[in-house]
PDB file of C-alpha atoms in Angstrom:
ATOM      1  CA  MET A  10      10.216 -11.050 -29.692  1.00  0.00           C
ATOM      2  CA  THR A  11       7.792 -13.225 -27.725  1.00  0.00           C
ATOM      3  CA  VAL A  12       5.622 -11.639 -25.030  1.00  0.00           C
ATOM      4  CA  GLY A  13       4.300 -13.342 -21.927  1.00  0.00           C
ATOM      5  CA  LEU A  14       1.857 -12.326 -19.197  1.00  0.00           C
ATOM      6  CA  ILE A  15       1.613 -13.730 -15.677  1.00  0.00           C
ATOM      7  CA  VAL A  16      -1.505 -12.746 -13.721  1.00  0.00           C
ATOM      8  CA  ASN A  17      -1.929 -13.220  -9.983  1.00  0.00           C
ATOM      9  CA  PRO A  18      -5.702 -12.709  -9.587  1.00  0.00           C
ATOM     10  CA  ALA A  19      -5.378 -12.683  -5.777  1.00  0.00           C
ATOM     11  CA  SER A  20      -3.394  -9.426  -5.846  1.00  0.00           C
ATOM     12  CA  ALA A  21      -5.201  -6.348  -4.512  1.00  0.00           C
ATOM     13  CA  ARG A  22      -7.902  -8.596  -3.034  1.00  0.00           C
ATOM     14  CA  GLY A  23      -8.982  -9.697  -6.496  1.00  0.00           C
ATOM     15  CA  SER A  24      -9.353  -6.268  -8.133  1.00  0.00           C
ATOM     16  CA  GLY A  25      -9.751  -7.952 -11.519  1.00  0.00           C
ATOM     17  CA  LYS A  26      -7.334  -5.817 -13.556  1.00  0.00           C
ATOM     18  CA  GLY A  27      -5.111  -8.726 -14.464  1.00  0.00           C
ATOM     19  CA  LEU A  28      -8.039 -10.938 -15.427  1.00  0.00           C
ATOM     20  CA  ALA A  29      -9.448  -8.104 -17.550  1.00  0.00           C
ATOM     21  CA  LEU A  30      -6.109  -7.893 -19.370  1.00  0.00           C
ATOM     22  CA  ALA A  31      -6.069 -11.675 -19.870  1.00  0.00           C
ATOM     23  CA  HIS A  32      -9.586 -11.413 -21.318  1.00  0.00           C
ATOM     24  CA  GLU A  33      -8.429  -8.721 -23.784  1.00  0.00           C
ATOM     25  CA  LEU A  34      -5.699 -11.078 -24.970  1.00  0.00           C
ATOM     26  CA  ALA A  35      -7.916 -14.156 -25.242  1.00  0.00           C
ATOM     27  CA  GLY A  36      -7.587 -15.773 -28.658  1.00  0.00           C
ATOM     28  CA  TYR A  37      -4.270 -14.125 -29.524  1.00  0.00           C
ATOM     29  CA  ARG A  38      -1.736 -16.933 -29.532  1.00  0.00           C
ATOM     30  CA  GLN A  39       1.244 -14.624 -29.998  1.00  0.00           C
ATOM     31  CA  VAL A  40       1.024 -13.686 -26.295  1.00  0.00           C
ATOM     32  CA  GLN A  41       1.647 -16.405 -23.717  1.00  0.00           C
ATOM     33  CA  VAL A  42      -0.890 -15.847 -20.899  1.00  0.00           C
ATOM     34  CA  ARG A  43      -0.826 -17.715 -17.591  1.00  0.00           C
ATOM     35  CA  VAL A  44      -3.155 -17.095 -14.622  1.00  0.00           C
ATOM     36  CA  LEU A  45      -1.926 -18.300 -11.227  1.00  0.00           C
ATOM     37  CA  ASP A  46      -4.759 -20.341  -9.807  1.00  0.00           C
ATOM     38  CA  ARG A  47      -2.284 -21.408  -7.124  1.00  0.00           C
ATOM     39  CA  PHE A  48       0.887 -19.570  -6.200  1.00  0.00           C
ATOM     40  CA  ALA A  49       2.754 -22.884  -6.153  1.00  0.00           C
ATOM     41  CA  MET A  50       2.295 -22.975  -9.947  1.00  0.00           C
ATOM     42  CA  LEU A  51       4.817 -20.182 -10.417  1.00  0.00           C
ATOM     43  CA  PRO A  52       7.982 -22.274 -11.067  1.00  0.00           C
ATOM     44  CA  ASP A  53       6.169 -24.356 -13.707  1.00  0.00           C
ATOM     45  CA  VAL A  54       4.685 -21.222 -15.276  1.00  0.00           C
ATOM     46  CA  LEU A  55       8.159 -19.729 -15.688  1.00  0.00           C
ATOM     47  CA  LYS A  56       9.351 -22.985 -17.264  1.00  0.00           C
ATOM     48  CA  ASP A  57       6.462 -22.791 -19.738  1.00  0.00           C
ATOM     49  CA  MET A  58       7.360 -19.189 -20.561  1.00  0.00           C
ATOM     50  CA  ALA A  59      10.994 -20.108 -21.141  1.00  0.00           C
ATOM     51  CA  ALA A  60      10.033 -23.067 -23.342  1.00  0.00           C
ATOM     52  CA  ALA A  61       7.833 -20.741 -25.430  1.00  0.00           C
ATOM     53  CA  GLY A  62      10.765 -18.394 -25.993  1.00  0.00           C
ATOM     54  CA  VAL A  63       9.323 -15.493 -23.980  1.00  0.00           C
ATOM     55  CA  ASP A  64      11.808 -12.615 -23.784  1.00  0.00           C
ATOM     56  CA  THR A  65       9.505  -9.853 -22.476  1.00  0.00           C
ATOM     57  CA  LEU A  66       7.470 -10.823 -19.420  1.00  0.00           C
ATOM     58  CA  PHE A  67       4.551  -8.713 -18.161  1.00  0.00           C
ATOM     59  CA  ILE A  68       3.600  -9.286 -14.515  1.00  0.00           C
ATOM     60  CA  SER A  69       0.135  -8.274 -13.294  1.00  0.00           C
ATOM     61  CA  SER A  70       0.444  -8.386  -9.520  1.00  0.00           C
ATOM     62  CA  GLY A  71       1.776  -6.648  -6.441  1.00  0.00           C
ATOM     63  CA  ASP A  72       5.295  -6.529  -5.038  1.00  0.00           C
ATOM     64  CA  GLY A  73       5.107  -9.971  -3.433  1.00  0.00           C
ATOM     65  CA  THR A  74       4.608 -11.827  -6.723  1.00  0.00           C
ATOM     66  CA  VAL A  75       7.355  -9.786  -8.374  1.00  0.00           C
ATOM     67  CA  GLN A  76       9.652 -10.690  -5.474  1.00  0.00           C
ATOM     68  CA  ALA A  77       8.933 -14.393  -5.944  1.00  0.00           C
ATOM     69  CA  ILE A  78       9.573 -14.190  -9.694  1.00  0.00           C
ATOM     70  CA  GLN A  79      12.817 -12.289  -9.174  1.00  0.00           C
ATOM     71  CA  THR A  80      13.937 -14.942  -6.682  1.00  0.00           C
ATOM     72  CA  LEU A  81      13.252 -17.752  -9.164  1.00  0.00           C
ATOM     73  CA  LEU A  82      15.047 -15.832 -11.925  1.00  0.00           C
ATOM     74  CA  GLY A  83      17.998 -15.189  -9.638  1.00  0.00           C
ATOM     75  CA  GLU A  84      18.343 -18.667  -8.164  1.00  0.00           C
ATOM     76  CA  GLN A  85      16.965 -21.192 -10.668  1.00  0.00           C
ATOM     77  CA  SER A  86      16.046 -19.388 -13.869  1.00  0.00           C
ATOM     78  CA  PRO A  87      14.760 -21.635 -16.679  1.00  0.00           C
ATOM     79  CA  PHE A  88      15.494 -18.903 -19.249  1.00  0.00           C
ATOM     80  CA  PRO A  89      18.687 -19.110 -21.325  1.00  0.00           C
ATOM     81  CA  LYS A  90      18.758 -15.313 -21.126  1.00  0.00           C
ATOM     82  CA  LEU A  91      16.940 -13.317 -18.442  1.00  0.00           C
ATOM     83  CA  PRO A  92      13.732 -11.815 -19.873  1.00  0.00           C
ATOM     84  CA  ARG A  93      12.875  -8.153 -19.784  1.00  0.00           C
ATOM     85  CA  LEU A  94      10.178  -7.411 -17.214  1.00  0.00           C
ATOM     86  CA  ALA A  95       7.189  -5.080 -17.439  1.00  0.00           C
ATOM     87  CA  LEU A  96       5.579  -4.548 -14.028  1.00  0.00           C
ATOM     88  CA  LEU A  97       1.872  -3.712 -13.933  1.00  0.00           C
ATOM     89  CA  PRO A  98       0.752  -2.142 -10.607  1.00  0.00           C
ATOM     90  CA  HIS A  99      -2.204  -4.442 -10.009  1.00  0.00           C
ATOM     91  CA  GLY A 100      -1.510  -5.400  -6.389  1.00  0.00           C
ATOM     92  CA  THR A 101      -2.111  -4.078  -2.902  1.00  0.00           C
ATOM     93  CA  THR A 102       1.461  -2.778  -2.679  1.00  0.00           C
ATOM     94  CA  ASN A 103       3.184  -1.573  -5.852  1.00  0.00           C
ATOM     95  CA  MET A 104       6.343   0.234  -4.744  1.00  0.00           C
ATOM     96  CA  ASN A 105       8.469  -1.552  -7.342  1.00  0.00           C
ATOM     97  CA  ALA A 106       6.078  -0.695 -10.149  1.00  0.00           C
ATOM     98  CA  ASP A 107       5.870   2.913  -8.982  1.00  0.00           C
ATOM     99  CA  ASP A 108       9.597   3.215  -9.704  1.00  0.00           C
ATOM    100  CA  VAL A 109      10.340   0.845 -12.609  1.00  0.00           C
ATOM    101  CA  GLY A 110       6.844  -0.175 -13.721  1.00  0.00           C
ATOM    102  CA  PHE A 111       5.083   0.010 -17.078  1.00  0.00           C
ATOM    103  CA  ARG A 112       3.677   3.513 -17.403  1.00  0.00           C
ATOM    104  CA  ILE A 113       0.687   2.781 -19.633  1.00  0.00           C
ATOM    105  CA  ARG A 114      -2.308   2.158 -17.363  1.00  0.00           C
ATOM    106  CA  GLY A 115      -5.296   1.425 -19.622  1.00  0.00           C
ATOM    107  CA  ILE A 116      -6.031  -2.293 -19.963  1.00  0.00           C
ATOM    108  CA  ARG A 117      -6.838  -2.066 -23.669  1.00  0.00           C
ATOM    109  CA  GLN A 118      -3.776   0.087 -24.368  1.00  0.00           C
ATOM    110  CA  ILE A 119      -1.528  -2.403 -22.569  1.00  0.00           C
ATOM    111  CA  ALA A 120      -3.009  -5.258 -24.594  1.00  0.00           C
ATOM    112  CA  GLU A 121      -2.437  -3.357 -27.827  1.00  0.00           C
ATOM    113  CA  MET A 122       1.218  -2.848 -26.935  1.00  0.00           C
ATOM    114  CA  MET A 123       1.653  -6.524 -26.114  1.00  0.00           C
ATOM    115  CA  LEU A 124       0.125  -7.586 -29.430  1.00  0.00           C
ATOM    116  CA  VAL A 125       2.645  -5.550 -31.427  1.00  0.00           C
ATOM    117  CA  PRO A 126       6.032  -6.809 -30.228  1.00  0.00           C
ATOM    118  CA  ASP A 127       7.906  -4.488 -32.601  1.00  0.00           C
ATOM    119  CA  ARG A 128       6.595  -1.524 -30.599  1.00  0.00           C
ATOM    120  CA  LEU A 129       7.916  -3.068 -27.414  1.00  0.00           C
ATOM    121  CA  ALA A 130      11.252  -3.781 -29.082  1.00  0.00           C
ATOM    122  CA  ARG A 131      11.555  -0.077 -29.943  1.00  0.00           C
ATOM    123  CA  ALA A 132      10.617   1.079 -26.421  1.00  0.00           C
ATOM    124  CA  THR A 133      13.165   3.611 -25.211  1.00  0.00           C
ATOM    125  CA  ALA A 134      11.786   4.032 -21.674  1.00  0.00           C
ATOM    126  CA  VAL A 135      13.851   1.201 -20.183  1.00  0.00           C
ATOM    127  CA  LYS A 136      15.545   0.982 -16.791  1.00  0.00           C
ATOM    128  CA  ARG A 137      18.186  -1.478 -15.618  1.00  0.00           C
ATOM    129  CA  ARG A 138      18.342  -2.347 -11.933  1.00  0.00           C
ATOM    130  CA  CYS A 139      19.972  -4.996  -9.808  1.00  0.00           C
ATOM    131  CA  THR A 140      18.032  -6.954  -7.279  1.00  0.00           C
ATOM    132  CA  LEU A 141      19.218  -7.218  -3.705  1.00  0.00           C
ATOM    133  CA  ARG A 142      19.834 -10.777  -2.552  1.00  0.00           C
ATOM    134  CA  ALA A 143      19.251 -11.809   1.053  1.00  0.00           C
ATOM    135  CA  ALA A 144      21.638 -14.750   1.053  1.00  0.00           C
ATOM    136  CA  ASN A 145      20.847 -16.500   4.329  1.00  0.00           C
ATOM    137  CA  PRO A 146      17.424 -15.902   5.894  1.00  0.00           C
ATOM    138  CA  ALA A 147      16.333 -18.526   8.400  1.00  0.00           C
ATOM    139  CA  ASN A 148      14.134 -21.420   7.268  1.00  0.00           C
ATOM    140  CA  CYS A 149      14.296 -20.709   3.534  1.00  0.00           C
ATOM    141  CA  GLY A 150      16.697 -20.225   0.653  1.00  0.00           C
ATOM    142  CA  PRO A 151      18.116 -16.941  -0.668  1.00  0.00           C
ATOM    143  CA  GLN A 152      15.577 -14.272  -1.592  1.00  0.00           C
ATOM    144  CA  HIS A 153      15.730 -11.518  -4.212  1.00  0.00           C
ATOM    145  CA  GLY A 154      13.844  -8.226  -4.235  1.00  0.00           C
ATOM    146  CA  MET A 155      14.244  -4.484  -4.533  1.00  0.00           C
ATOM    147  CA  PHE A 156      13.507  -3.230  -1.002  1.00  0.00           C
ATOM    148  CA  LEU A 157      14.496  -4.667   2.370  1.00  0.00           C
ATOM    149  CA  GLY A 158      13.316  -3.148   5.625  1.00  0.00           C
ATOM    150  CA  ALA A 159      14.093  -3.983   9.252  1.00  0.00           C
ATOM    151  CA  GLY A 160      13.041  -2.524  12.580  1.00  0.00           C
ATOM    152  CA  ALA A 161      10.153  -0.072  12.413  1.00  0.00           C
ATOM    153  CA  LEU A 162       9.732  -0.670   8.674  1.00  0.00           C
ATOM    154  CA  ALA A 163       8.998  -4.360   9.172  1.00  0.00           C
ATOM    155  CA  GLU A 164       6.632  -3.667  12.079  1.00  0.00           C
ATOM    156  CA  ALA A 165       4.866  -0.902  10.123  1.00  0.00           C
ATOM    157  CA  ALA A 166       4.369  -3.234   7.158  1.00  0.00           C
ATOM    158  CA  ARG A 167       3.006  -5.951   9.448  1.00  0.00           C
ATOM    159  CA  GLN A 168       0.479  -3.554  10.977  1.00  0.00           C
ATOM    160  CA  THR A 169      -0.443  -2.135   7.563  1.00  0.00           C
ATOM    161  CA  GLN A 170      -1.193  -5.584   6.183  1.00  0.00           C
ATOM    162  CA  SER A 171      -3.164  -6.777   9.220  1.00  0.00           C
ATOM    163  CA  GLN A 172      -5.086  -3.581   9.981  1.00  0.00           C
ATOM    164  CA  LEU A 173      -5.477  -1.752   6.649  1.00  0.00           C
ATOM    165  CA  ASN A 174      -4.900  -4.060   3.680  1.00  0.00           C
ATOM    166  CA  GLY A 175      -7.368  -6.505   5.180  1.00  0.00           C
ATOM    167  CA  ARG A 176     -10.025  -3.754   5.022  1.00  0.00           C
ATOM    168  CA  GLY A 177      -9.310  -3.070   1.367  1.00  0.00           C
ATOM    169  CA  ILE A 178      -7.068  -0.029   1.946  1.00  0.00           C
ATOM    170  CA  GLY A 179      -3.952  -0.308  -0.200  1.00  0.00           C
ATOM    171  CA  GLY A 180      -1.756   1.616  -2.607  1.00  0.00           C
ATOM    172  CA  GLN A 181       0.027   4.678  -1.242  1.00  0.00           C
ATOM    173  CA  ILE A 182      -2.828   5.431   1.192  1.00  0.00           C
ATOM    174  CA  ALA A 183      -2.182   2.487   3.539  1.00  0.00           C
ATOM    175  CA  PRO A 184       1.515   3.172   4.301  1.00  0.00           C
ATOM    176  CA  ALA A 185       0.770   6.897   4.586  1.00  0.00           C
ATOM    177  CA  MET A 186      -1.906   6.203   7.208  1.00  0.00           C
ATOM    178  CA  THR A 187       0.460   3.916   9.136  1.00  0.00           C
ATOM    179  CA  LEU A 188       3.215   6.541   8.997  1.00  0.00           C
ATOM    180  CA  LEU A 189       0.937   9.328  10.224  1.00  0.00           C
ATOM    181  CA  ARG A 190      -0.378   7.161  13.061  1.00  0.00           C
ATOM    182  CA  ALA A 191       3.150   6.254  14.177  1.00  0.00           C
ATOM    183  CA  ILE A 192       4.289   9.891  14.043  1.00  0.00           C
ATOM    184  CA  SER A 193       1.249  11.017  16.035  1.00  0.00           C
ATOM    185  CA  ARG A 194       1.896   8.434  18.726  1.00  0.00           C
ATOM    186  CA  PHE A 195       5.560   9.408  18.908  1.00  0.00           C
ATOM    187  CA  LEU A 196       4.690  13.100  19.299  1.00  0.00           C
ATOM    188  CA  LEU A 197       1.801  12.689  21.731  1.00  0.00           C
ATOM    189  CA  SER A 198       3.126  10.037  24.111  1.00  0.00           C
ATOM    190  CA  ALA A 199       6.296   9.405  26.058  1.00  0.00           C
ATOM    191  CA  PRO A 200       8.994   7.237  24.453  1.00  0.00           C
ATOM    192  CA  ALA A 201       8.673   3.542  25.257  1.00  0.00           C
ATOM    193  CA  PRO A 202      11.646   1.734  23.711  1.00  0.00           C
ATOM    194  CA  ASP A 203      10.592  -1.636  25.165  1.00  0.00           C
ATOM    195  CA  ASP A 204       6.865  -1.455  24.275  1.00  0.00           C
ATOM    196  CA  LEU A 205       6.396  -4.207  21.679  1.00  0.00           C
ATOM    197  CA  THR A 206       3.031  -2.794  20.585  1.00  0.00           C
ATOM    198  CA  ARG A 207       4.662   0.338  19.189  1.00  0.00           C
ATOM    199  CA  ILE A 208       6.269   0.862  15.822  1.00  0.00           C
ATOM    200  CA  ASP A 209       8.465   3.655  17.199  1.00  0.00           C
ATOM    201  CA  ARG A 210      10.609   1.621  19.555  1.00  0.00           C
ATOM    202  CA  ALA A 211      14.231   0.535  19.848  1.00  0.00           C
ATOM    203  CA  TYR A 212      15.467  -2.264  17.592  1.00  0.00           C
ATOM    204  CA  PRO A 213      19.034  -3.369  18.439  1.00  0.00           C
ATOM    205  CA  MET A 214      21.118  -3.918  15.312  1.00  0.00           C
ATOM    206  CA  ASP A 215      24.603  -3.566  13.876  1.00  0.00           C
ATOM    207  CA  VAL A 216      24.931  -2.587  10.227  1.00  0.00           C
ATOM    208  CA  PHE A 217      28.041  -3.054   8.090  1.00  0.00           C
ATOM    209  CA  ALA A 218      28.500  -1.836   4.518  1.00  0.00           C
ATOM    210  CA  ASP A 219      31.316  -3.523   2.592  1.00  0.00           C
ATOM    211  CA  GLY A 220      32.897  -4.431   5.942  1.00  0.00           C
ATOM    212  CA  THR A 221      32.677  -0.959   7.527  1.00  0.00           C
ATOM    213  CA  LEU A 222      30.446  -0.424  10.572  1.00  0.00           C
ATOM    214  CA  GLN A 223      27.731   2.137   9.737  1.00  0.00           C
ATOM    215  CA  ALA A 224      25.340   1.906  12.692  1.00  0.00           C
ATOM    216  CA  SER A 225      25.389   0.091  16.022  1.00  0.00           C
ATOM    217  CA  GLY A 226      23.081  -0.252  18.997  1.00  0.00           C
ATOM    218  CA  ASP A 227      19.444   0.866  19.214  1.00  0.00           C
ATOM    219  CA  GLN A 228      18.062   1.859  15.820  1.00  0.00           C
ATOM    220  CA  LEU A 229      14.598   2.861  14.677  1.00  0.00           C
ATOM    221  CA  LEU A 230      14.943   1.317  11.234  1.00  0.00           C
ATOM    222  CA  LEU A 231      17.173   0.145   8.440  1.00  0.00           C
ATOM    223  CA  LEU A 232      16.337   0.096   4.754  1.00  0.00           C
ATOM    224  CA  VAL A 233      18.370  -1.312   1.872  1.00  0.00           C
ATOM    225  CA  THR A 234      17.117  -0.870  -1.677  1.00  0.00           C
ATOM    226  CA  THR A 235      17.989  -0.756  -5.347  1.00  0.00           C
ATOM    227  CA  LEU A 236      15.004   1.486  -6.119  1.00  0.00           C
ATOM    228  CA  ASP A 237      15.365   5.179  -6.797  1.00  0.00           C
ATOM    229  CA  ARG A 238      12.073   6.219  -5.165  1.00  0.00           C
ATOM    230  CA  LEU A 239      10.126   4.615  -2.345  1.00  0.00           C
ATOM    231  CA  VAL A 240       6.683   4.998  -0.743  1.00  0.00           C
ATOM    232  CA  LEU A 241       5.145   8.447  -1.359  1.00  0.00           C
ATOM    233  CA  ARG A 242       7.973   9.107  -3.875  1.00  0.00           C
ATOM    234  CA  SER A 243      10.442   9.523  -1.015  1.00  0.00           C
ATOM    235  CA  ARG A 244      14.232   9.448  -1.490  1.00  0.00           C
ATOM    236  CA  PRO A 245      15.887   9.059   1.940  1.00  0.00           C
ATOM    237  CA  PHE A 246      19.415   8.789   0.554  1.00  0.00           C
ATOM    238  CA  TRP A 247      22.512  10.849   1.312  1.00  0.00           C
ATOM    239  CA  GLY A 248      25.289   8.354   0.673  1.00  0.00           C
ATOM    240  CA  THR A 249      27.436   9.059  -2.355  1.00  0.00           C
ATOM    241  CA  GLY A 250      28.922   6.413  -4.603  1.00  0.00           C
ATOM    242  CA  VAL A 251      27.792   4.188  -7.438  1.00  0.00           C
ATOM    243  CA  ALA A 252      27.335   0.812  -5.706  1.00  0.00           C
ATOM    244  CA  PRO A 253      23.950  -0.839  -6.453  1.00  0.00           C
ATOM    245  CA  LEU A 254      22.710  -1.078  -2.839  1.00  0.00           C
ATOM    246  CA  ARG A 255      21.494   2.050  -1.089  1.00  0.00           C
ATOM    247  CA  GLY A 256      21.142   1.881   2.661  1.00  0.00           C
ATOM    248  CA  THR A 257      19.803   4.226   5.333  1.00  0.00           C
ATOM    249  CA  ALA A 258      19.690   3.695   9.108  1.00  0.00           C
ATOM    250  CA  ILE A 259      17.971   5.955  11.650  1.00  0.00           C
ATOM    251  CA  CYS A 260      18.906   5.728  15.317  1.00  0.00           C
ATOM    252  CA  TYR A 261      16.575   5.382  18.299  1.00  0.00           C
ATOM    253  CA  PRO A 262      15.415   7.764  19.587  1.00  0.00           C
ATOM    254  CA  PRO A 263      15.226   9.472  16.183  1.00  0.00           C
ATOM    255  CA  PRO A 264      15.942  13.172  15.653  1.00  0.00           C
ATOM    256  CA  PRO A 265      13.025  15.584  16.314  1.00  0.00           C
ATOM    257  CA  LEU A 266      10.417  14.514  13.782  1.00  0.00           C
ATOM    258  CA  LEU A 267       8.602  17.797  13.189  1.00  0.00           C
ATOM    259  CA  ARG A 268      11.851  19.384  12.074  1.00  0.00           C
ATOM    260  CA  ASN A 269      13.392  16.387  10.320  1.00  0.00           C
ATOM    261  CA  ILE A 270      10.650  14.219   8.793  1.00  0.00           C
ATOM    262  CA  MET A 271      10.724  15.991   5.423  1.00  0.00           C
ATOM    263  CA  PRO A 272      14.547  16.159   5.174  1.00  0.00           C
ATOM    264  CA  ILE A 273      14.660  12.457   6.076  1.00  0.00           C
ATOM    265  CA  MET A 274      12.092  11.380   3.502  1.00  0.00           C
ATOM    266  CA  TYR A 275      13.106  13.752   0.722  1.00  0.00           C
ATOM    267  CA  ALA A 276      16.846  14.315   0.777  1.00  0.00           C
ATOM    268  CA  LYS A 277      17.467  17.215  -1.608  1.00  0.00           C
ATOM    269  CA  LYS A 278      20.787  15.858  -2.793  1.00  0.00           C
ATOM    270  CA  GLU A 279      22.784  12.744  -2.078  1.00  0.00           C
ATOM    271  CA  ASP A 280      25.857  14.558  -0.779  1.00  0.00           C
ATOM    272  CA  ALA A 281      23.853  16.607   1.749  1.00  0.00           C
ATOM    273  CA  VAL A 282      24.562  16.354   5.476  1.00  0.00           C
ATOM    274  CA  PRO A 283      22.063  13.845   6.930  1.00  0.00           C
ATOM    275  CA  PRO A 284      19.855  14.736   9.899  1.00  0.00           C
ATOM    276  CA  PRO A 285      21.323  13.905  13.335  1.00  0.00           C
ATOM    277  CA  GLY A 286      21.354  10.200  14.095  1.00  0.00           C
ATOM    278  CA  CYS A 287      20.866   9.202  10.454  1.00  0.00           C
ATOM    279  CA  VAL A 288      23.410   7.466   8.268  1.00  0.00           C
ATOM    280  CA  SER A 289      23.193   6.684   4.578  1.00  0.00           C
ATOM    281  CA  PHE A 290      25.562   4.706   2.376  1.00  0.00           C
ATOM    282  CA  THR A 291      26.003   2.741  -0.835  1.00  0.00           C
ATOM    283  CA  ALA A 292      27.505  -0.726  -0.936  1.00  0.00           C
ATOM    284  CA  ASN A 293      27.873  -4.020  -2.763  1.00  0.00           C
ATOM    285  CA  LEU A 294      27.342  -6.003   0.457  1.00  0.00           C
ATOM    286  CA  VAL A 295      25.407  -5.087   3.606  1.00  0.00           C
ATOM    287  CA  GLU A 296      25.588  -7.248   6.724  1.00  0.00           C
ATOM    288  CA  LEU A 297      22.876  -6.888   9.364  1.00  0.00           C
ATOM    289  CA  GLU A 298      23.131  -8.296  12.874  1.00  0.00           C
ATOM    290  CA  HIS A 299      19.527  -8.228  14.066  1.00  0.00           C
ATOM    291  CA  SER A 300      17.313 -10.830  15.718  1.00  0.00           C
ATOM    292  CA  GLY A 301      13.937  -9.631  14.461  1.00  0.00           C
ATOM    293  CA  ILE A 302      11.955 -10.174  11.305  1.00  0.00           C
ATOM    294  CA  PHE A 303      12.677  -8.274   8.122  1.00  0.00           C
ATOM    295  CA  LEU A 304      10.693  -7.771   4.957  1.00  0.00           C
ATOM    296  CA  ILE A 305      11.538  -7.860   1.283  1.00  0.00           C
ATOM    297  CA  ASP A 306       8.954  -6.213  -0.959  1.00  0.00           C
ATOM    298  CA  GLY A 307       6.173  -6.806   1.552  1.00  0.00           C
ATOM    299  CA  GLU A 308       7.055 -10.439   2.314  1.00  0.00           C
ATOM    300  CA  PHE A 309       8.328 -11.327   5.810  1.00  0.00           C
ATOM    301  CA  PHE A 310      11.391 -13.409   6.631  1.00  0.00           C
ATOM    302  CA  GLU A 311      13.353 -14.302   9.761  1.00  0.00           C
ATOM    303  CA  ALA A 312      16.929 -13.263  10.430  1.00  0.00           C
ATOM    304  CA  PRO A 313      19.495 -16.085  10.555  1.00  0.00           C
ATOM    305  CA  THR A 314      20.055 -17.640  13.976  1.00  0.00           C
ATOM    306  CA  GLU A 315      23.825 -17.552  13.595  1.00  0.00           C
ATOM    307  CA  GLY A 316      25.824 -14.725  12.105  1.00  0.00           C
ATOM    308  CA  PRO A 317      24.616 -11.611  10.299  1.00  0.00           C
ATOM    309  CA  LEU A 318      22.098 -11.450   7.486  1.00  0.00           C
ATOM    310  CA  ARG A 319      24.047 -11.009   4.243  1.00  0.00           C
ATOM    311  CA  ILE A 320      22.416  -8.626   1.768  1.00  0.00           C
ATOM    312  CA  GLU A 321      24.258  -8.924  -1.523  1.00  0.00           C
ATOM    313  CA  THR A 322      24.014  -7.371  -4.959  1.00  0.00           C
ATOM    314  CA  GLY A 323      21.791  -9.688  -6.985  1.00  0.00           C
ATOM    315  CA  ILE A 324      21.026 -10.124 -10.664  1.00  0.00           C
ATOM    316  CA  GLU A 325      20.621  -7.218 -13.074  1.00  0.00           C
ATOM    317  CA  LEU A 326      17.282  -7.033 -14.848  1.00  0.00           C
ATOM    318  CA  GLU A 327      15.852  -4.757 -17.536  1.00  0.00           C
ATOM    319  CA  TYR A 328      12.434  -3.165 -16.981  1.00  0.00           C
ATOM    320  CA  VAL A 329      10.313  -1.891 -19.858  1.00  0.00           C
ATOM    321  CA  CYS A 330       8.564   1.243 -18.652  1.00  0.00           C
ATOM    322  CA  GLY A 331       6.750   2.430 -21.786  1.00  0.00           C
TER     323      GLY A 331
END
């Protein structure tokens, strides 16, 4: 077993955790360490890791770097066999790592694990997940990730990044603050479906799952994910089935929030009756007709100009959790 580490020191506004881990590993040649001085280095870094025979890849970053690595692995992987990933939550947003990340948090303890590959080989806390693949976004190639959001989710992420992350507020606190602010505005002011300054507005979209129409017309949001738990450990899923993609759409105007916010965010069981105006499903292919932006793991993309956005089942990866 050969272990590699990729550090994005710009994650979390330069918190330094990844660089501290790289420092702990300095001088140990059995671990391949690469620090991204420039994000454009990433394809060459993965080629170096593949050439060195890396089969377990630690990633010290946030969701955006993980998304870029998953895209390269899914579309132009230099590895003869996809490596196992170990996600370290060292970024501003770490939803992926909160679900399938490496559970050991101490920098020295992580380094000790990496320096004894036999311990990693015996790790039993392992999860396998598929990526989702946005096949045809505008102005770029296919993109892989683990969470796609459209409508209010994309607008909320945009406001979180511009208004909170820029002030050093990240982690679970930033999306929670954005959510509370949006709920307060919805409860304390009249609906304004055409007000582009609001998160809680109407977003026209049609959603198909494996060819079947699931939602049509004004929606508040759509999410598609391969994760089991989302921000604040929420699980807004009611659709049964075993397909890799989970999707949930909420209509506009949404059901009364005071009564339904907790059932929406924390569905008690997947075969429960969803709140009014909500639909949840599983699928291998989701098609989204929507003219706005969407996000994948915190990165923003534009919907295709012609035809629906195709959200496919992507590659299957193995995540070492501890």
